[in-house]
Amino acid sequence: MNLQDLIVISPEVQSAISNNKPVVALESTIITHGMPWPENLETAKRVENTIYDEGVTPATIAVVGHKIRVGLSAEELLSLAQTKDVRKLSRADIAHALVCGDTGSTTVAATMLCAHLAGIQVFATGGLGGVHRDVIETMDVSADLGEFERTPVLVVCAGVKAILDIAKTLEKLETLGIPVVAYNQDTFPAFWSSDSGLKAPLRMNTPEAIARLVQTRKTLGQNEGVIVANPVAPEDEILKQEMEPVIAQALSEAKQKSITGKAITPFLLQRIFELTNGKSLATNIALVESNARLASKIAVQLAKRS
Ligand code: PSU
Ligand code: MN
């Protein structure tokens, strides 16, 4: 069995990779589990167009029909956005879904793995998974964090979702030796809010400097992933003091309903969407788009250097 038997790269994405043109990978869990229909499909398309506008090729990743698909057609995107029983695949699930022939969307961890296999260095998403607030009882730490230890892909996000324990997540990343770079501000962002109140470990102000960081790490033989935390624009953010009571209510409902494991993050995102009357979704869409734009600019700078 060869890798080529398991991975199908669209001709458009393959041609960009082969010609050293910039490519930005996109995850699909945000489509299947992160946003409701039809905003999920609209956002997926809008984000791809943002990337095209920067002169970069988007590569949305999912598992369909015994293959990892890198670069989805419009029909594949539509079917993924409409299908109800799509599996949420993290690193541990990918090979299982390939063998069973199940359709699955890829989380940050799984998308990093697949992007790396395809030769893509930059990936844009909304928010990373991290250490959950009730970690002491549940031991719930997203596999996204461990992936950065293994896979040299740069991920542009708006920080980690504020439903998590952000301070513990930063501690865990520090232990793993993962560089966490805030874009153009000193503090680490908190997904729906631009400022978590916690100092970011590192700061950089231009896509060019970030590309040089990636190049320098490669030369040093440092094979971990890199996190670029891009704060949501002030006009799109929901302030922390407004989000906190909403998050607290969603978390307490999840506890009452005994929701755990893979289901917890999608449940919380959906409840927060309802409790904010859709405001959280508008912010989520704006921040993903902004991350796709920054990721594209970094990919352009990286392509120039290789
Ligand atoms: N960012 C979003 N919406 C999402 C996610 C991220 O704006 O739905 C997804 C990502 O795929 C991330 C996953 O990897 O949530 C984390 O899930 P968990 O906490 O179960 O590891
Ligand atoms: Mn988890």
Coordinates of C-alpha atoms and ligand atoms in Angstrom, one line a residue, residues 27 29-30 33-34 88 106-109 125-127 129 132 142-144 161 191 261-262 265 269 284 288, ligand 1:
E27 CA -10.4 22.0 8.0
T29 CA -15.1 19.9 11.2
I30 CA -16.0 23.6 11.3
H33 CA -19.8 20.3 13.6
G34 CA -18.9 24.0 14.1
K88 CA -15.6 14.1 13.5
T106 CA -11.1 16.6 9.9
T107 CA -10.4 18.5 13.2
V108 CA -7.4 20.7 13.6
A109 CA -5.2 17.8 14.6
T125 CA -9.0 27.7 11.1
G126 CA -11.2 29.4 13.8
G127 CA -10.1 28.3 17.2
G129 CA -9.0 22.8 20.9
H132 CA -11.0 22.0 29.2
S142 CA -7.9 18.2 22.9
A143 CA -5.7 16.1 20.6
D144 CA -5.1 19.3 18.7
K161 CA -12.0 28.7 22.1
F191 CA -11.7 33.5 20.0
G261 CA -15.8 13.6 24.7
K262 CA -16.1 14.6 21.0
T265 CA -17.2 21.2 21.7
L269 CA -20.8 26.1 20.1
N284 CA -16.9 33.1 14.3
V288 CA -12.2 32.5 10.2
Ligands
PSU1 N1 -12.9 26.2 15.4 C1 -14.1 26.6 15.1 N2 -15.1 25.7 15.2 C2 -14.9 24.3 15.4 C3 -13.6 23.9 15.6 C4 -12.6 24.8 15.6 O1 -14.3 27.8 14.9 O2 -15.8 23.5 15.3 C5 -13.3 22.4 15.8 C6 -11.9 22.1 15.3 O3 -12.0 21.1 14.3 C7 -11.1 21.6 16.5 C8 -12.2 21.0 17.3 O4 -10.1 20.8 16.2 O5 -13.3 21.9 17.2 C9 -11.8 20.7 18.7 O6 -12.6 19.6 19.2 P1 -12.2 18.9 20.6 O7 -12.3 19.9 21.6 O8 -13.2 17.8 20.7 O9 -10.8 18.4 20.4

